[in-house]
Amino acid sequence: MNREAIYSAVFSRLQTVAGFTTVSRRVKHWADVPRAEMPYVAMVQRREEAEGSRRGIPLRWNMLVDLYVYAFTPDPNVSPCTILNPLLDGVCDAFLPDVPTSTITLAGLVYQCRINGAIETDEGTLGELAVALIPLSIVTPE
């Protein structure tokens, strides 16, 4: 397994999503992101869980990644969620499974890469800013 190749492939897929001003592998708190750098998305390696490793069973990894999305609107009459929602759609579309295999393999690097779990959002109760946290799960081949 080549961790950096896997995480780089996820990041490359994230970079294809239209609408972001900033795409980063270094997360910042939303208060530290200048408004000119939004919409903003950052990828964070959160956790790796090993499965298997018993005699005769190959080790398989479940790698967990969080995507932080920030969207800003300077107009007090516009809800920031109207900017956030199309960005979430774009990220979700980027991680839709390939039709023939019903999975994303990141060019054969992994068994599966997908959004897995609840997408947490703050649609604009922070005022002019909306925030979302998108969980990804990456499973390596056995």
PDB file of C-alpha atoms in Angstrom:
ATOM      1  CA  MET A   1       0.000   0.000   0.000  1.00  0.00           C
ATOM      2  CA  ASN A   2       1.248   3.465  -0.874  1.00  0.00           C
ATOM      3  CA  ARG A   3      -0.559   5.918   1.402  1.00  0.00           C
ATOM      4  CA  GLU A   4       0.636   9.064  -0.336  1.00  0.00           C
ATOM      5  CA  ALA A   5      -0.420   7.783  -3.752  1.00  0.00           C
ATOM      6  CA  ILE A   6      -3.892   7.017  -2.368  1.00  0.00           C
ATOM      7  CA  TYR A   7      -4.341  10.377  -0.618  1.00  0.00           C
ATOM      8  CA  SER A   8      -2.973  12.206  -3.668  1.00  0.00           C
ATOM      9  CA  ALA A   9      -5.505  10.435  -5.879  1.00  0.00           C
ATOM     10  CA  VAL A  10      -8.352  11.491  -3.577  1.00  0.00           C
ATOM     11  CA  PHE A  11      -7.067  15.060  -3.590  1.00  0.00           C
ATOM     12  CA  SER A  12      -6.784  15.037  -7.399  1.00  0.00           C
ATOM     13  CA  ARG A  13     -10.421  13.984  -7.641  1.00  0.00           C
ATOM     14  CA  LEU A  14     -11.377  16.769  -5.223  1.00  0.00           C
ATOM     15  CA  GLN A  15      -9.540  19.309  -7.385  1.00  0.00           C
ATOM     16  CA  THR A  16     -11.880  18.520 -10.284  1.00  0.00           C
ATOM     17  CA  VAL A  17     -14.900  19.933  -8.421  1.00  0.00           C
ATOM     18  CA  ALA A  18     -15.961  23.270  -9.910  1.00  0.00           C
ATOM     19  CA  GLY A  19     -16.719  26.298  -7.786  1.00  0.00           C
ATOM     20  CA  PHE A  20     -13.944  26.282  -5.193  1.00  0.00           C
ATOM     21  CA  THR A  21     -11.506  29.168  -4.950  1.00  0.00           C
ATOM     22  CA  THR A  22      -9.234  27.202  -2.598  1.00  0.00           C
ATOM     23  CA  VAL A  23      -8.587  23.440  -2.519  1.00  0.00           C
ATOM     24  CA  SER A  24      -6.090  22.397   0.157  1.00  0.00           C
ATOM     25  CA  ARG A  25      -4.647  19.474   2.089  1.00  0.00           C
ATOM     26  CA  ARG A  26      -4.082  21.749   5.090  1.00  0.00           C
ATOM     27  CA  VAL A  27      -7.268  22.615   6.920  1.00  0.00           C
ATOM     28  CA  LYS A  28      -7.749  26.002   8.523  1.00  0.00           C
ATOM     29  CA  HIS A  29     -10.445  27.073  10.914  1.00  0.00           C
ATOM     30  CA  TRP A  30     -13.098  29.038   9.032  1.00  0.00           C
ATOM     31  CA  ALA A  31     -12.204  32.159  10.999  1.00  0.00           C
ATOM     32  CA  ASP A  32      -8.661  31.947   9.583  1.00  0.00           C
ATOM     33  CA  VAL A  33      -9.705  31.638   5.930  1.00  0.00           C
ATOM     34  CA  PRO A  34      -9.878  35.033   4.198  1.00  0.00           C
ATOM     35  CA  ARG A  35     -13.218  35.603   2.487  1.00  0.00           C
ATOM     36  CA  ALA A  36     -11.347  36.009  -0.821  1.00  0.00           C
ATOM     37  CA  GLU A  37     -10.223  32.338  -0.498  1.00  0.00           C
ATOM     38  CA  MET A  38     -13.810  31.051  -0.273  1.00  0.00           C
ATOM     39  CA  PRO A  39     -15.463  28.828  -1.310  1.00  0.00           C
ATOM     40  CA  TYR A  40     -12.868  26.653   0.376  1.00  0.00           C
ATOM     41  CA  VAL A  41     -12.413  22.898   0.686  1.00  0.00           C
ATOM     42  CA  ALA A  42      -9.716  21.053   2.629  1.00  0.00           C
ATOM     43  CA  MET A  43      -8.942  17.358   2.891  1.00  0.00           C
ATOM     44  CA  VAL A  44      -7.878  15.943   6.272  1.00  0.00           C
ATOM     45  CA  GLN A  45      -6.497  12.453   6.910  1.00  0.00           C
ATOM     46  CA  ARG A  46      -8.419  11.527  10.037  1.00  0.00           C
ATOM     47  CA  ARG A  47      -7.895   7.884  10.891  1.00  0.00           C
ATOM     48  CA  GLU A  48      -6.752   4.500   9.582  1.00  0.00           C
ATOM     49  CA  GLU A  49      -8.209   1.235  10.841  1.00  0.00           C
ATOM     50  CA  ALA A  50      -6.627  -2.158  10.133  1.00  0.00           C
ATOM     51  CA  GLU A  51      -8.690  -5.302   9.514  1.00  0.00           C
ATOM     52  CA  GLY A  52      -7.474  -8.860   9.159  1.00  0.00           C
ATOM     53  CA  SER A  53      -3.822  -9.688   9.749  1.00  0.00           C
ATOM     54  CA  ARG A  54      -4.643 -13.138  11.102  1.00  0.00           C
ATOM     55  CA  ARG A  55      -2.765 -16.035   9.605  1.00  0.00           C
ATOM     56  CA  GLY A  56      -3.777 -16.414   5.985  1.00  0.00           C
ATOM     57  CA  ILE A  57      -5.911 -13.260   5.955  1.00  0.00           C
ATOM     58  CA  PRO A  58      -4.290 -10.255   4.290  1.00  0.00           C
ATOM     59  CA  LEU A  59      -4.338  -6.949   6.096  1.00  0.00           C
ATOM     60  CA  ARG A  60      -6.867  -4.459   4.764  1.00  0.00           C
ATOM     61  CA  TRP A  61      -7.063  -0.792   5.741  1.00  0.00           C
ATOM     62  CA  ASN A  62     -10.064   1.502   6.104  1.00  0.00           C
ATOM     63  CA  MET A  63      -8.718   5.027   5.723  1.00  0.00           C
ATOM     64  CA  LEU A  64     -11.016   7.817   6.918  1.00  0.00           C
ATOM     65  CA  VAL A  65     -10.825  11.308   5.444  1.00  0.00           C
ATOM     66  CA  ASP A  66     -12.822  14.434   6.249  1.00  0.00           C
ATOM     67  CA  LEU A  67     -13.540  17.167   3.726  1.00  0.00           C
ATOM     68  CA  TYR A  68     -14.151  20.621   5.221  1.00  0.00           C
ATOM     69  CA  VAL A  69     -16.206  22.958   3.020  1.00  0.00           C
ATOM     70  CA  TYR A  70     -16.689  26.683   3.753  1.00  0.00           C
ATOM     71  CA  ALA A  71     -18.919  29.030   1.751  1.00  0.00           C
ATOM     72  CA  PHE A  72     -19.398  32.760   2.295  1.00  0.00           C
ATOM     73  CA  THR A  73     -21.863  35.339   1.036  1.00  0.00           C
ATOM     74  CA  PRO A  74     -21.403  39.076   1.627  1.00  0.00           C
ATOM     75  CA  ASP A  75     -25.108  39.716   0.958  1.00  0.00           C
ATOM     76  CA  PRO A  76     -27.159  39.616   4.186  1.00  0.00           C
ATOM     77  CA  ASN A  77     -30.272  38.850   2.104  1.00  0.00           C
ATOM     78  CA  VAL A  78     -28.769  35.657   0.649  1.00  0.00           C
ATOM     79  CA  SER A  79     -28.499  32.504   2.719  1.00  0.00           C
ATOM     80  CA  PRO A  80     -24.984  31.022   2.585  1.00  0.00           C
ATOM     81  CA  CYS A  81     -26.534  27.585   2.061  1.00  0.00           C
ATOM     82  CA  THR A  82     -27.459  28.656  -1.485  1.00  0.00           C
ATOM     83  CA  ILE A  83     -23.713  28.773  -2.164  1.00  0.00           C
ATOM     84  CA  LEU A  84     -22.896  25.692  -0.076  1.00  0.00           C
ATOM     85  CA  ASN A  85     -25.476  23.331  -1.619  1.00  0.00           C
ATOM     86  CA  PRO A  86     -24.098  23.352  -5.210  1.00  0.00           C
ATOM     87  CA  LEU A  87     -20.597  22.788  -3.787  1.00  0.00           C
ATOM     88  CA  LEU A  88     -21.830  19.768  -1.821  1.00  0.00           C
ATOM     89  CA  ASP A  89     -23.500  18.463  -4.990  1.00  0.00           C
ATOM     90  CA  GLY A  90     -20.195  18.829  -6.848  1.00  0.00           C
ATOM     91  CA  VAL A  91     -18.222  16.976  -4.184  1.00  0.00           C
ATOM     92  CA  CYS A  92     -20.825  14.206  -4.028  1.00  0.00           C
ATOM     93  CA  ASP A  93     -20.765  13.901  -7.828  1.00  0.00           C
ATOM     94  CA  ALA A  94     -16.966  13.642  -7.796  1.00  0.00           C
ATOM     95  CA  PHE A  95     -17.230  10.629  -5.494  1.00  0.00           C
ATOM     96  CA  LEU A  96     -20.075   8.833  -7.292  1.00  0.00           C
ATOM     97  CA  PRO A  97     -19.178   5.249  -8.164  1.00  0.00           C
ATOM     98  CA  ASP A  98     -18.026   4.419 -11.672  1.00  0.00           C
ATOM     99  CA  VAL A  99     -20.910   2.895 -13.608  1.00  0.00           C
ATOM    100  CA  PRO A 100     -19.360  -0.407 -14.794  1.00  0.00           C
ATOM    101  CA  THR A 101     -17.895  -1.376 -11.412  1.00  0.00           C
ATOM    102  CA  SER A 102     -20.236   0.498  -9.020  1.00  0.00           C
ATOM    103  CA  THR A 103     -17.153   1.624  -7.113  1.00  0.00           C
ATOM    104  CA  ILE A 104     -14.337   4.153  -7.173  1.00  0.00           C
ATOM    105  CA  THR A 105     -10.930   2.456  -7.183  1.00  0.00           C
ATOM    106  CA  LEU A 106      -8.734   5.533  -7.727  1.00  0.00           C
ATOM    107  CA  ALA A 107      -7.169   3.924 -10.798  1.00  0.00           C
ATOM    108  CA  GLY A 108      -6.771   0.578  -9.031  1.00  0.00           C
ATOM    109  CA  LEU A 109      -5.046   1.919  -5.910  1.00  0.00           C
ATOM    110  CA  VAL A 110      -7.924   0.983  -3.593  1.00  0.00           C
ATOM    111  CA  TYR A 111     -10.840  -1.389  -3.405  1.00  0.00           C
ATOM    112  CA  GLN A 112     -13.309   1.406  -2.759  1.00  0.00           C
ATOM    113  CA  CYS A 113     -13.487   5.143  -2.065  1.00  0.00           C
ATOM    114  CA  ARG A 114     -16.827   6.695  -1.153  1.00  0.00           C
ATOM    115  CA  ILE A 115     -18.704   9.176   0.956  1.00  0.00           C
ATOM    116  CA  ASN A 116     -19.615   7.210   4.043  1.00  0.00           C
ATOM    117  CA  GLY A 117     -21.726   8.621   6.855  1.00  0.00           C
ATOM    118  CA  ALA A 118     -23.587  11.797   7.639  1.00  0.00           C
ATOM    119  CA  ILE A 119     -22.631  15.097   6.044  1.00  0.00           C
ATOM    120  CA  GLU A 120     -22.652  17.615   8.887  1.00  0.00           C
ATOM    121  CA  THR A 121     -23.683  21.144   7.911  1.00  0.00           C
ATOM    122  CA  ASP A 122     -24.194  24.579   9.351  1.00  0.00           C
ATOM    123  CA  GLU A 123     -26.271  26.239   6.697  1.00  0.00           C
ATOM    124  CA  GLY A 124     -25.569  29.765   7.795  1.00  0.00           C
ATOM    125  CA  THR A 125     -26.379  30.121  11.468  1.00  0.00           C
ATOM    126  CA  LEU A 126     -22.845  31.482  11.670  1.00  0.00           C
ATOM    127  CA  GLY A 127     -24.158  34.532   9.811  1.00  0.00           C
ATOM    128  CA  GLU A 128     -22.600  35.000   6.396  1.00  0.00           C
ATOM    129  CA  LEU A 129     -20.786  31.641   6.467  1.00  0.00           C
ATOM    130  CA  ALA A 130     -21.918  28.060   5.838  1.00  0.00           C
ATOM    131  CA  VAL A 131     -19.791  25.054   6.807  1.00  0.00           C
ATOM    132  CA  ALA A 132     -19.989  21.351   5.938  1.00  0.00           C
ATOM    133  CA  LEU A 133     -18.009  18.284   6.929  1.00  0.00           C
ATOM    134  CA  ILE A 134     -18.072  15.376   4.476  1.00  0.00           C
ATOM    135  CA  PRO A 135     -16.754  11.937   5.577  1.00  0.00           C
ATOM    136  CA  LEU A 136     -14.931   9.726   3.071  1.00  0.00           C
ATOM    137  CA  SER A 137     -13.999   6.100   3.549  1.00  0.00           C
ATOM    138  CA  ILE A 138     -11.194   4.490   1.542  1.00  0.00           C
ATOM    139  CA  VAL A 139     -10.805   0.708   1.721  1.00  0.00           C
ATOM    140  CA  THR A 140      -7.587  -0.870   0.474  1.00  0.00           C
ATOM    141  CA  PRO A 141      -7.606  -4.236  -1.321  1.00  0.00           C
ATOM    142  CA  GLU A 142      -7.049  -7.366   0.691  1.00  0.00           C
TER     143      GLU A 142
END
